[in-house]
XYZ file of C-alpha atoms in Angstrom:
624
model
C -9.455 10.302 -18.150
C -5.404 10.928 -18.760
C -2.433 11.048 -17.697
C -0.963 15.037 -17.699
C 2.383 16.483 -17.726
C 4.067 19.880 -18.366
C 6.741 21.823 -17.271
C 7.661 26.131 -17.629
C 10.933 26.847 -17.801
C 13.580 29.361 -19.121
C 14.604 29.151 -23.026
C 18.203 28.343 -24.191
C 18.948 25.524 -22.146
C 20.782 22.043 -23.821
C 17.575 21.201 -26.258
C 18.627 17.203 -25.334
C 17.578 18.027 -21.870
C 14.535 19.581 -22.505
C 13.932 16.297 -25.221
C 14.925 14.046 -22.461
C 12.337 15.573 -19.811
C 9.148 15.423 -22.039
C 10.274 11.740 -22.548
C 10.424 11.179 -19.130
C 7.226 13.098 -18.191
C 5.532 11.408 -21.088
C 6.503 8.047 -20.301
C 5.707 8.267 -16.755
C 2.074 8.950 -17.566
C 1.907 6.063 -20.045
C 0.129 4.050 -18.528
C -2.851 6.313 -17.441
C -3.202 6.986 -21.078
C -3.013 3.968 -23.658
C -5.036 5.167 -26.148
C -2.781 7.991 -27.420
C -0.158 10.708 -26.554
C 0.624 14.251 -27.421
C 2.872 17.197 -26.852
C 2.547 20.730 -27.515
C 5.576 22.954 -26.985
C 4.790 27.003 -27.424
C 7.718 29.341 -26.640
C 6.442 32.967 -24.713
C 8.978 35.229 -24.051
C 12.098 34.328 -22.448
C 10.366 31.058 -21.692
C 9.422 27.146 -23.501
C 5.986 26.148 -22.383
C 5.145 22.198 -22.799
C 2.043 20.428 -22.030
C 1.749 16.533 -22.431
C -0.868 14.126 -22.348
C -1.571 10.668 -22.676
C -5.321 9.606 -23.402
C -7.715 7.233 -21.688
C -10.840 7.358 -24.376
C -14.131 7.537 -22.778
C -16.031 10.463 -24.090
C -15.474 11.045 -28.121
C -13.002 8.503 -28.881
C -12.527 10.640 -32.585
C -9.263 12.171 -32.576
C -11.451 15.686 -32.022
C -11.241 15.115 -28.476
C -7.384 14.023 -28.763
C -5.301 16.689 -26.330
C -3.391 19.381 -25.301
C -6.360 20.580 -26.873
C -6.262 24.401 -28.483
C -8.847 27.062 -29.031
C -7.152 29.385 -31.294
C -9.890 31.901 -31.022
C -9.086 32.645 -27.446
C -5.587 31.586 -27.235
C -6.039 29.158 -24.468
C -4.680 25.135 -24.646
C -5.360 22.734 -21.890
C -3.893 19.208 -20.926
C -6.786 17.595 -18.702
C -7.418 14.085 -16.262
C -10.502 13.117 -15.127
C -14.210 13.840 -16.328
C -16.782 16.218 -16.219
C -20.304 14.466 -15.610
C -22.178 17.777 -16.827
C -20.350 18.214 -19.653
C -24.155 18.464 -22.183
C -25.571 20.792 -19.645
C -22.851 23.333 -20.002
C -21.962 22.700 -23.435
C -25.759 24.231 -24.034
C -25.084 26.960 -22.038
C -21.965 27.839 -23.798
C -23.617 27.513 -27.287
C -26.164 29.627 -26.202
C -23.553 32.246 -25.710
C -22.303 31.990 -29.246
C -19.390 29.294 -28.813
C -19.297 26.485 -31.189
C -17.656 22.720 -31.115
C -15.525 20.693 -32.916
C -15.881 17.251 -31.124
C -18.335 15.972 -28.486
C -15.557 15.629 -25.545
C -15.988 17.339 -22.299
C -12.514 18.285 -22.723
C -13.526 21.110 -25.525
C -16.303 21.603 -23.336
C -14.113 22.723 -20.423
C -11.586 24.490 -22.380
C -13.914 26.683 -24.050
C -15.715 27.425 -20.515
C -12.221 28.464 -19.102
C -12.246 30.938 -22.050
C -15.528 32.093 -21.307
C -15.403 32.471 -17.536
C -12.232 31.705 -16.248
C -11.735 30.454 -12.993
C -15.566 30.916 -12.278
C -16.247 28.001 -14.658
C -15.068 25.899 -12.014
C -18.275 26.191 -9.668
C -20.547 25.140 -12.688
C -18.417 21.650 -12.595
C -19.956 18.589 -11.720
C -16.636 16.307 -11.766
C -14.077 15.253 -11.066
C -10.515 17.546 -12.661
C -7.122 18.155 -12.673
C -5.998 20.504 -15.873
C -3.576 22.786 -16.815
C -4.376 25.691 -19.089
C -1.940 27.741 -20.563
C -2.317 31.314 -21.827
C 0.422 31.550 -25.467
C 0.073 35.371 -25.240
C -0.107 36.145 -21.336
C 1.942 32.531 -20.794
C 0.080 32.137 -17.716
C -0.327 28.523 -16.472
C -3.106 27.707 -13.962
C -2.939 24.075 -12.567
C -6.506 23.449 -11.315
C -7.587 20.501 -8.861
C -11.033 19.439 -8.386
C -13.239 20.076 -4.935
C -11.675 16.899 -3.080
C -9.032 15.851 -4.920
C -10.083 13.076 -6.528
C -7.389 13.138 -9.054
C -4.162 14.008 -8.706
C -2.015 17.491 -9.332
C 1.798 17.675 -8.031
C 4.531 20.253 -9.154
C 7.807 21.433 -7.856
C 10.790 23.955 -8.489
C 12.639 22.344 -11.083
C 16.696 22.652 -9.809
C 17.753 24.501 -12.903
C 14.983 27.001 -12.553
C 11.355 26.569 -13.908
C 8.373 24.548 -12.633
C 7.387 20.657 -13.258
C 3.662 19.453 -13.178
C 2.515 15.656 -13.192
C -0.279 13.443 -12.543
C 2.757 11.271 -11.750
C 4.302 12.084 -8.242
C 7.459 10.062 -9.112
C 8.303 11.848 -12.304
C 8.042 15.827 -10.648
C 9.950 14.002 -7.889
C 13.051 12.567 -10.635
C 12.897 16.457 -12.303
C 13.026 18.149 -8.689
C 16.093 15.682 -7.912
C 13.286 15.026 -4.735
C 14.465 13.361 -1.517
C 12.213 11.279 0.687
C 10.265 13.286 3.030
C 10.633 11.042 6.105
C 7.870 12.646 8.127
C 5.126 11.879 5.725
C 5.981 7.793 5.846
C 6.301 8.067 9.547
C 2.812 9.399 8.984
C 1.687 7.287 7.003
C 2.882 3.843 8.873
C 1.639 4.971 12.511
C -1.950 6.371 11.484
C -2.266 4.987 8.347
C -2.936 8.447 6.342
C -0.590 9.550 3.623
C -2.037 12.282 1.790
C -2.818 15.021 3.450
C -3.764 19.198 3.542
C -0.429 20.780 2.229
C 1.456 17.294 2.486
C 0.296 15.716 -0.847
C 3.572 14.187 -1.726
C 5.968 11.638 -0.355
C 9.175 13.990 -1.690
C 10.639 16.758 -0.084
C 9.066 20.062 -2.087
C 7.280 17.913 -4.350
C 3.817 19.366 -3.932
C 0.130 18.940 -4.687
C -2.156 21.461 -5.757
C -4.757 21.343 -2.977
C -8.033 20.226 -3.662
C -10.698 22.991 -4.834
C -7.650 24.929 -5.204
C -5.397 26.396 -7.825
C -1.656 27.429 -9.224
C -0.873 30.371 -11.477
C 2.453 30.376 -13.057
C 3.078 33.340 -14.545
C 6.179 35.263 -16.611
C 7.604 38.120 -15.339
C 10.625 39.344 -16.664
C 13.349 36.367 -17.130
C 11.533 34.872 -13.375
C 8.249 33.268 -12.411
C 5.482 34.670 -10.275
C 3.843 32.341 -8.377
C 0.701 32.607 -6.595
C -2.223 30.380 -5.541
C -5.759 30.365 -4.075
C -8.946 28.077 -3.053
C -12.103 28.035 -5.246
C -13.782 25.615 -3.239
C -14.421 25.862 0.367
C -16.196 22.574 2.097
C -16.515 23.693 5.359
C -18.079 26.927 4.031
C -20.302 24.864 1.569
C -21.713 22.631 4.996
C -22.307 25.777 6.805
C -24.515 27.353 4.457
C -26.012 24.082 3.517
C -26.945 23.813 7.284
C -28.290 26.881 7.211
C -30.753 25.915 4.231
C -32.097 22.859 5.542
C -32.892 24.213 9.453
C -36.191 24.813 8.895
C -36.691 21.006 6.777
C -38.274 18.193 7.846
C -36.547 14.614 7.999
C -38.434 12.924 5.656
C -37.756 16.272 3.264
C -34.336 15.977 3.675
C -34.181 12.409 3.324
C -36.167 12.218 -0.184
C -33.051 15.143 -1.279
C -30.656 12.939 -0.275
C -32.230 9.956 -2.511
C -32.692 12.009 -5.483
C -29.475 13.672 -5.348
C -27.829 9.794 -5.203
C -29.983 8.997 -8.311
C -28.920 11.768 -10.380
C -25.169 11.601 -8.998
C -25.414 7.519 -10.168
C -27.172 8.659 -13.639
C -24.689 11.469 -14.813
C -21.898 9.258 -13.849
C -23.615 6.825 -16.516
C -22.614 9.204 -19.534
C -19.550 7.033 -21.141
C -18.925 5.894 -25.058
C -16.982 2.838 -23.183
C -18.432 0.049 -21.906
C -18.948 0.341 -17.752
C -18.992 -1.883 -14.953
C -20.084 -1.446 -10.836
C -17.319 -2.738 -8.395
C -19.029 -5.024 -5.833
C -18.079 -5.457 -1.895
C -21.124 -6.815 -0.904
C -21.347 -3.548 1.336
C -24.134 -1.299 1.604
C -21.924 1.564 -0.915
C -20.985 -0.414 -3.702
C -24.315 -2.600 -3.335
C -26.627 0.980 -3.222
C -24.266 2.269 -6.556
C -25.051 -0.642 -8.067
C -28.828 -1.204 -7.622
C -29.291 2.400 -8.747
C -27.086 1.757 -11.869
C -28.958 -1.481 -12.994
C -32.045 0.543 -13.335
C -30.676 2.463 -16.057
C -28.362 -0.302 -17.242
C -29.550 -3.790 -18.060
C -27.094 -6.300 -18.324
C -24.685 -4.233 -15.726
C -21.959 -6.283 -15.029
C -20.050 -6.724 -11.159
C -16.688 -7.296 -10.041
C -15.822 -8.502 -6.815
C -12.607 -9.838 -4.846
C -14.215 -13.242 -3.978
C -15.847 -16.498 -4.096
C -19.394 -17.568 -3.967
C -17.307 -20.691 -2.252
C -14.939 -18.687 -0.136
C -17.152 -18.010 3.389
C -14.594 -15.426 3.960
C -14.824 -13.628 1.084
C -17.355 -10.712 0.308
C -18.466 -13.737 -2.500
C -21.503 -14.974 -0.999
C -22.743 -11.946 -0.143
C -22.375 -10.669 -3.661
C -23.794 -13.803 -4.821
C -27.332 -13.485 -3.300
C -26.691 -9.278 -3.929
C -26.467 -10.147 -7.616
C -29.008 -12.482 -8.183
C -31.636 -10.483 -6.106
C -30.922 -7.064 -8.272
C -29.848 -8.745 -11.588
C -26.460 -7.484 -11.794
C -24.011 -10.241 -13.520
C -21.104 -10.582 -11.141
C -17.322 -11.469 -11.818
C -15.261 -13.221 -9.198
C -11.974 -12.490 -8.361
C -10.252 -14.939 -6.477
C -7.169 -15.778 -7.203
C -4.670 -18.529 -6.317
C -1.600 -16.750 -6.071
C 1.814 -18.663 -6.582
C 5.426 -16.711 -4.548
C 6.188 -15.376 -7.359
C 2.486 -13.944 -8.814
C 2.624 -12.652 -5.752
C 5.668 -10.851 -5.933
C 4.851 -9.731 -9.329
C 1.930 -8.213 -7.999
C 3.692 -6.369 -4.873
C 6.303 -5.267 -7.192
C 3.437 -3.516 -9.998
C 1.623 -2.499 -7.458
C 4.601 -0.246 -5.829
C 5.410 0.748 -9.249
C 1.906 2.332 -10.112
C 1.310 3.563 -6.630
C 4.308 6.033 -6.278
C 3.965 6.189 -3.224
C 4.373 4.336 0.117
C 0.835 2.164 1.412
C -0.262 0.418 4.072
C -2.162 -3.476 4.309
C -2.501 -5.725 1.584
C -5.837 -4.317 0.477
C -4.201 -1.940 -1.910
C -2.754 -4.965 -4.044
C -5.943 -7.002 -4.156
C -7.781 -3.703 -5.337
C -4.942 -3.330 -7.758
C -5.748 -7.102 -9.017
C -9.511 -6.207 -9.251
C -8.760 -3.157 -11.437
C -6.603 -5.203 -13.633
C -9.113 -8.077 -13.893
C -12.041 -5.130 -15.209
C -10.042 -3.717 -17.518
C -8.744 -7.272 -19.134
C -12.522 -8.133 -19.223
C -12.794 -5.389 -21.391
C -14.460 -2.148 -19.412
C -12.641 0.824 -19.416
C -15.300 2.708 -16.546
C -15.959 1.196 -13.184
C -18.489 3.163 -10.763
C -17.774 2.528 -7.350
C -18.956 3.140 -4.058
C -15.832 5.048 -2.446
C -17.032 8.107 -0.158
C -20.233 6.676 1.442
C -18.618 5.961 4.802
C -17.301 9.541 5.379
C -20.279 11.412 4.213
C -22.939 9.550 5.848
C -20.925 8.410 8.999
C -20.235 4.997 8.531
C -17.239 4.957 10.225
C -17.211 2.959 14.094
C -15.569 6.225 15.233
C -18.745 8.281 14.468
C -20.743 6.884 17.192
C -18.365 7.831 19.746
C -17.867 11.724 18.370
C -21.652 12.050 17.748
C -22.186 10.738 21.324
C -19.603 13.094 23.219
C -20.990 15.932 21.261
C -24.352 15.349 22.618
C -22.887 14.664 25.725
C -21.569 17.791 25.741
C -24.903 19.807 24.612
C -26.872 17.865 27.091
C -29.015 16.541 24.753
C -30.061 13.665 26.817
C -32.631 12.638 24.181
C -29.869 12.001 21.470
C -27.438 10.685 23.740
C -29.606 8.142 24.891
C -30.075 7.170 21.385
C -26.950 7.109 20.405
C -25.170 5.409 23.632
C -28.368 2.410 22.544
C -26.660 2.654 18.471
C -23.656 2.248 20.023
C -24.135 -0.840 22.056
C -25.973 -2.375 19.518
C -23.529 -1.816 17.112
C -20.754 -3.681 19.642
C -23.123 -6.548 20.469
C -23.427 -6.984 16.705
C -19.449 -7.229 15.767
C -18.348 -8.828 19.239
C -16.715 -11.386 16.574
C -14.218 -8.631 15.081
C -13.546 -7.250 18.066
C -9.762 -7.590 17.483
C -10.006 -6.133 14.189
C -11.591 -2.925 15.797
C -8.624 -3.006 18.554
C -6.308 -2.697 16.147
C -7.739 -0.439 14.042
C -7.793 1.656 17.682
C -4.536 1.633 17.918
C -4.731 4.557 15.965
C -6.123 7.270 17.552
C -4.049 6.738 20.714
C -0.395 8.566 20.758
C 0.579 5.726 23.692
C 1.534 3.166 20.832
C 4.500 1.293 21.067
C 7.201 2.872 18.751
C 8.505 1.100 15.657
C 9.683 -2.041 15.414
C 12.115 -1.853 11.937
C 11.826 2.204 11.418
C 14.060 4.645 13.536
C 11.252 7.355 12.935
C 9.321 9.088 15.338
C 6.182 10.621 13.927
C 4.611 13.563 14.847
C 1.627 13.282 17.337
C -2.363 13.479 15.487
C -5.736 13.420 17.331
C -7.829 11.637 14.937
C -10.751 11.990 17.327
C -10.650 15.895 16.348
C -11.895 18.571 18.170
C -13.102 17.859 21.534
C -15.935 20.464 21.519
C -16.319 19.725 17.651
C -19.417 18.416 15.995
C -20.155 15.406 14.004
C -20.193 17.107 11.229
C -17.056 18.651 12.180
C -14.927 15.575 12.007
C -16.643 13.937 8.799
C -14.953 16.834 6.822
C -12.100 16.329 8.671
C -12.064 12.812 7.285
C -12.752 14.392 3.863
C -10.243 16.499 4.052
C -7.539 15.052 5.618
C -7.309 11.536 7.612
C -9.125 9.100 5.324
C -10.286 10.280 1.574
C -7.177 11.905 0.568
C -5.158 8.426 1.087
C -8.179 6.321 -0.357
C -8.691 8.597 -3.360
C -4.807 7.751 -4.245
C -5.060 4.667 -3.653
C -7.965 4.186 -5.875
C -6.630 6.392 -8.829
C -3.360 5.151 -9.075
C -4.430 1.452 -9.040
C -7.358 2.034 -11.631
C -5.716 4.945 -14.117
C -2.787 2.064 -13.918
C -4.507 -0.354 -15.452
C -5.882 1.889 -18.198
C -9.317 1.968 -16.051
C -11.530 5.273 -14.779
C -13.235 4.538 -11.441
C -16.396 6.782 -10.898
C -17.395 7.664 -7.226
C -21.414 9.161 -6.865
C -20.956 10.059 -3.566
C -17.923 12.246 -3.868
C -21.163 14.220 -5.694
C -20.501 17.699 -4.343
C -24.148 18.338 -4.125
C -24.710 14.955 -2.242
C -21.570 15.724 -0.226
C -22.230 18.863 1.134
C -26.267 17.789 2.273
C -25.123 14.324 3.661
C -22.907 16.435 5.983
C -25.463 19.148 6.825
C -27.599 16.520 8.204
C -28.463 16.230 11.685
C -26.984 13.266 13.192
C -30.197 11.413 13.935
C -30.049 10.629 10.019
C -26.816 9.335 10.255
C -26.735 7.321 13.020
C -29.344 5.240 14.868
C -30.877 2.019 15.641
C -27.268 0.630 15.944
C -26.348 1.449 12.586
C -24.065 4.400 10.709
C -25.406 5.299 7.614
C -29.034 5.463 8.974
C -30.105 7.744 6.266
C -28.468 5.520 3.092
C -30.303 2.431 4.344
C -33.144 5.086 4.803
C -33.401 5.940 1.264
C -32.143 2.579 -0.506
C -35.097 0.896 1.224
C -36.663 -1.348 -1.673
C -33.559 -0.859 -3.740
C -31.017 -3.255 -1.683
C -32.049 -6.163 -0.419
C -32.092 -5.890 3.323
C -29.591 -8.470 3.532
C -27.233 -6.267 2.930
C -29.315 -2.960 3.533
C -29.429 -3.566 7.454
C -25.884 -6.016 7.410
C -24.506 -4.211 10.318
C -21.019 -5.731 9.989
C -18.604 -3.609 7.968
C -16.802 -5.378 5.135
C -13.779 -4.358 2.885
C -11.120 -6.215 0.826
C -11.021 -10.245 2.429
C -7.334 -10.710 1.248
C -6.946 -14.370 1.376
C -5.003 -15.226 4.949
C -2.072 -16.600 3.813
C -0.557 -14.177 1.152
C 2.164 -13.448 3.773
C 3.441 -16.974 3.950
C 2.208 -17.621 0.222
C 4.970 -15.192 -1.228
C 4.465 -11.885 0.118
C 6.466 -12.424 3.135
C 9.120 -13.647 0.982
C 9.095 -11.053 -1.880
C 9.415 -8.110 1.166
C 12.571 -9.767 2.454
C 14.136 -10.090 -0.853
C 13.746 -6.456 -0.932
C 14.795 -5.133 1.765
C 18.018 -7.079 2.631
C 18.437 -6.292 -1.513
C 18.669 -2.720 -0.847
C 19.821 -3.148 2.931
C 22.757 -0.213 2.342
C 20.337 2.371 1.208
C 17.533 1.798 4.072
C 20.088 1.634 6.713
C 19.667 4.857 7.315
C 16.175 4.330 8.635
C 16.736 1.029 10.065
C 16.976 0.754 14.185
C 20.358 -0.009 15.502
C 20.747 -3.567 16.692
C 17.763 -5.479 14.867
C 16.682 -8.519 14.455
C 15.762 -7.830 11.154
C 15.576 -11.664 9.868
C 12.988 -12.479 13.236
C 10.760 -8.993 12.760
C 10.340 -10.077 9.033
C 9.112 -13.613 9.763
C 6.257 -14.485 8.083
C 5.186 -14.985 11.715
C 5.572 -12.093 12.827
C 4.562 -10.546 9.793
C 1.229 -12.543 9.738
C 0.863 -11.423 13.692
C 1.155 -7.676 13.570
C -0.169 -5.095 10.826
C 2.066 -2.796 12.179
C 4.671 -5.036 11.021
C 3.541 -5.611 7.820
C 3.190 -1.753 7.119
C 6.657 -1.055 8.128
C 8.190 -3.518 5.671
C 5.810 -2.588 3.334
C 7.470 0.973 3.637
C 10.825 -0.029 3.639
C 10.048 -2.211 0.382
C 8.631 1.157 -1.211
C 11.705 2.946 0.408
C 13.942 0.777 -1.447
C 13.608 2.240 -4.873
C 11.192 5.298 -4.260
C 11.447 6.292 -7.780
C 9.640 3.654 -9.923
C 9.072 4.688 -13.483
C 7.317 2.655 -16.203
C 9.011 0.675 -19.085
C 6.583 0.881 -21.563
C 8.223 2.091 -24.945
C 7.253 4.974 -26.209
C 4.853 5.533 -28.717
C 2.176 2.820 -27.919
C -0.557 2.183 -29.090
C-alpha cells in the first residue's frame, strides 16, 4: 500500500524542472508512504521515463519488496498502490512456470505476472491495484486500475508536452496547471456524488483511469500514442453470473454467498503488520468483524463513540464487542474551535478534493486514532450496502420493477418490507427526507453557489431491474465517492483499509441474486443477516435502523462553523466568482443556519475546499 507517481515526457528540457517535478510528485505522495521512497529515472529514445513511489510496509517489510521494483530479465519496472490478497496462490503458479523470487512481496509477485501474461494477469487478481509498468526497451507505460476503483489512478497532458500520473489528484492537477472543473462540485454539492464514470477528478483534464480499465503510453517518433481499454466489465460479469445461478436453489446460493464472505474476510487477513476491524455497530462492519475474530484472537475494534454517548454507535459496539470478543477502542473526542479547525483544515488537505457532511472528518479522526494506536491495516465493512441492497432506495426500485412484471407475489412482499421498514424508522423520518432531497431535480437552487448543476435520475432506469441500479451505485452514484473518501483519509494517515465485500467474486453473486434474498421481511440485506445468523448477535443482525458516523451535534457551533467562515471571507476575492450576487453571506453562514440545513453546510464546505484547491503536504523530504 503506496503512494505512486510518474510522469513521460520529452528529453532536453531545463534538468531543474524535471528535479523540481519528481520533488513535487514525490512529496505529494508522502504521506501515503512513510516507510520509504524511491525514484527510478530510465531515458528511451527521445524521451525521460520516471516512476516514484513512496512505501506503506505491509507485506515483506525487507527492502526486497522496496519499489519501482525491476525485473531485469524481462525488462519490465513497476511503481504499485494497493494489495493483492492472492498474491501465494499466483506466486505458485508462476514458479511452476519457471520464474523465481527475490522477496516475499506481492509487488514482485505482480510484476513478474505482468511479464508473464501481460494484461491477462489482471483477471487472475484478487485485489485491490493501481500500478504503472513501464517497458525500458518498448518505453511503453500502462497505468492499470483495479475492477472498482478502489484506489486511485489520475493523469493529464502535462502543458509542455508529456503525460503526469499520481495517486495524488492535486499534484497531476499543479503539473497540468489544472483549473477547477465547476460542474463536478455542482455535482457533487446537489447529489452528493463526486467521483464518477469518466469524471474522476475535480480539475479540468485531470483524469482518472477508469476502474477495470487501463492507459498505454507509448513512444512514437518525438510524440505519444495514447490509447486505452476496459479489462473488467461488471455488468457483463452479473449477466453471466445470472445466467449460472438460474437453475440454483436459495439455500444453494445463500451457503455461496457465506463462503465466499469467509474466504474474502480470510485472504484479506494475510498482513506482516498488525490489523484491526473498524466498528459501526452496523450489520457490515459487525459481520467483517465476527468473521475476522475467528481467525484472529485478540482482534482489536475502533469505533467513533461512547459506551456513554446514547447517540453514538458506542453502546451498540459495546454489547457487539463483548458478545463476539473483539476488544473495542472508543473514539470520542471533545473537540476544542481550534482542534476542530485543525481537523477541517487536514482533512481538506488529504482529501484533494471537495466533500460533503461532517462524516468525512470524523472518519478521518478514526483513521488517525488506528494508526497512532499502532495498526497499520484496518478491514472494514465498506460495500455491503450496495451489493446486497441495503440502501432505503432499494425497496422502492425492487418494488416498481415487480410492479412492472406483474409479479403480484413479490410485490406484495416487498410493498409489506417496505412498510415495515417505515414503521420501524418513523423516528428518522427527517433524516430520510433529506436524504430525498436527492433524487428529485425540483430542489431549491443554491443558497451561496451561483452554479447550476446538471440534472441526474438517481432512481435509474424506469424499466431497469434491481440489479440494474445496484451496479449503478457501484459504478457511479455512491462507491466511487465513498471509496475516495475512504482511501484518502486512511492512506493519509499512513493506514490501509481492507473492504471483503468489494470481493469481486462476492460482488458479482450478491448482485446476481434474485431480489427475494435481498430484500424481505422489512429488511435490506435479507441474505447477509441470512448467512451471519449465529455469527452476529441478533441485536445487531436484525437492527433494522441504519447507522453511520454520529458526529457529535454541536461541531458546527463548537468550531466548525467558525473555522468555515474564517475561510471563506479569507479567500472572499478568489470565490467571488462563484458566489451569488447580493448575499447575505454573514446570515447563510450562521452557525444557525449552518446547523439547520445540510445543504448549507455542503456548500461552505465547498467553498472552504474552493479556497485553496491545491493543498500539498509539508512534510520534508526524505523521511523516515
Amino acid at each position: 500500500m503506496c503512494g505512486i507517481f510518474g510522469l513521460l515526457k520529452r528529453s532536453g528540457s531545463d534538468e531543474k524542472i524535471l528535479r523540481d517535478e519528481i520533488s513535487l510528485g514525490l512529496n505529494a505522495i508522502s504521506l501515503r508512504g512513510p516507510d520509504a521512497q524511491g525514484v527510478l529515472e530510465q531515458k528511451i529514445g527521445e524521451f525521460d521515463a520516471v516512476l516514484v513511489h513512496t512505501r506503506l510496509s505491509i507485506l515483506d517489510l525487507s527492502v526486497h519488496g522496496s519499489q519501482p521494483m525491476r525485473d531485469e530479465a524481462s525488462n519490465w519496472s513497476i511503481t504499485y498502490n494497493g494489495e493483492i490478497y492472492n498474491y501465494l496462490e499466483i506466486r505458485r503458479e508462476l514458479q511452476d512456470l519457471g520464474w523465481s523470487f527475490n522477496s516475499h512481496s506481492d509487488t514482485e509477485v505482480l510484476l513478474k505476472g505482468w511479464a508473464e501474461w501481460g494484461v491477462e494477469v489482471l483477471p487472475r487478481l484478487n485485489g485491490m491495484f493501481a500500478f504503472a509498468v513501464l517497458n525500458k526497451i518498448s518505453g511503453d507505460l500502462w497505468l492499470v486500475r483495479d475492477r472498482f476503483g478502489v484506489k486511485p489512478l489520475l493523469w493529464a497532458n502535462m502543458p509542455g508536452g508529456g503525460v503526469v500520473f499520481s495517486s495524488s489528484v492535486a499534484a497531476v492537477g499543479k503539473l497540468a496547471n489544472a483549473s477547477v472543473d465547476v460542474s463536478y462540485c455542482a455535482r457533487g454539492v446537489r447529489y452528493k456524488t463526486f467521483e464518477i464514470e469518466g469524471s474522476g477528478s475535480p480539475f479540468v483534464g485531470v483524469r482518472s483511469v477508469p476502474a477495470g480499465g487501463w492507459l498505454r503510453i507509448s513512444p512514437s517518433g518525438t510524440s505519444l500514442d495514447l490509447r486505452d481499454g476496459r479489462w473488467y466489465d461488471l455488468k457483463a460479469a452479473v449477466s453471466n453470473m445470472t445466467s449460472k445461478i438460474e437453475s440454483s436453489s436459495d439455500q444453494e446460493l445463500l451457503e455461496e454467498c457465506q463462503r465466499l464472505l469467509q474466504d474474502a474476510v480470510t485472504l484479506r487477513l494475510r498482513s506482516d503488520v498488525p490489523l484491526a476491524v473498524s466498528l459501526s455497530g452496523g450489520l457490515d462492519s459487525s459481520s467483517i468483524a465476527a468473521l475476522a475474530v475467528r481467525q484472529h484472537p485478540g482482534l482489536q475494534g475502533f469505533t467513533y463513540g461512547s459506551p456513554d454517548a446514547l447517540q453514538s454507535e458506542g453502546p451498540l459496539v459495546s454489547d457487539f464487542s463483548k458478545k463476539v470478543n473483539v476488544a473495542a477502542h472508543y473514539i470520542w473526542p471533545s473537540h476544542d474551535a481550534r482542534a476542530l479547525d485543525e481537523l477541517l483544515g487536514r482533512t481538506l488537505q488529504i482529501q484533494e478534493a471537495p466533500f460533503g457532511g461532517l462524516s468525512v472528518l470524523a472518519q478521518n479522526e478514526v483513521f488517525r486514532e488506528v494508526r497512532n494506536a499502532g495498526f497499520k491495516v484496518l478491514l472494514g465493512g465498506q460495500g455491503g450496502d450496495e451489493i446486497f441492497a441495503g440502501y432505503r432506495k432499494f425497496f422502492v426500485v425492487a418494488t416498481r420493477h415487480a410492479l412492472q412484471r406483474r409479479e403480484l407475489g413479490d410485490v406484495l412482499q416487498l410493498i409489506y418490507s417496505l412498510g415495515l421498514m417505515l414503521m420501524h424508522e418513523v423516528s428518522q423520518a427527517r433524516v430520510y427526507w433529506t436524504a430525498l432531497t436527492r433524487y428529485t431535480n425540483a430542489r431549491s437552487e443554491f443558497k451561496l453557489v451561483n452554479w447550476e448543476p446538471e440534472p441526474i435520475n438517481l432512481w435509474g432506469d424506469s424499466v431497469g431491474t434491481l440489479a440494474q441500479r445496484q451496479i449503478d451505485d457501484i459504478q457511479k452514484w455512491s462507491i466511487p465517492s465513498l471509496l475516495r473518501f475512504e482511501d484518502r483519509n486512511s492512506m493519509g494517515n499512513g493506514l490501509e483499509t481492507r473492504l471483503p465485500f468489494m470481493d469481486y467474486r462476492l460482488v458479482e453473486l450478491a448482485l446476481a441474486l434474485p431480489a427475494r434474498l435481498k430484500i424481505s421481511k422489512g429488511f435490506g440485506k435479507w441474505g447477509l443477516r441470512h448467512i451471519t445468523a449465529g455469527v452476529v448477535p441478533n441485536t445487531v443482525r436484525l437492527n433494522r435502523k441504519k447507522r453511520g458516523f454520529d458526529v457529535t451535534q454541536d461541531w458546527v457551533k463548537s468550531g466548525i462553523g467558525a473555522s468555515l467562515r474564517n475561510r471563506i471571507h479569507s479567500n472572499l476575492e478568489a470565490l467571488k466568482p462563484h458566489l451569488k450576487k447580493n448575499l447575505d453571506l454573514d446570515k447563510n453562514l450562521s452557525d444557525t443556519a449552518l446547523s439547520a440545513d445540510r445543504n448549507s453546510l455542503d456548500e461552505a464546505l465547498m467553498l472552504a475546499w474552493l479556497a485553496e484547491p491545491i493543498r500539498l503536504p509539508t512534510i520534508p523530504l526524505g523521511f523516515a
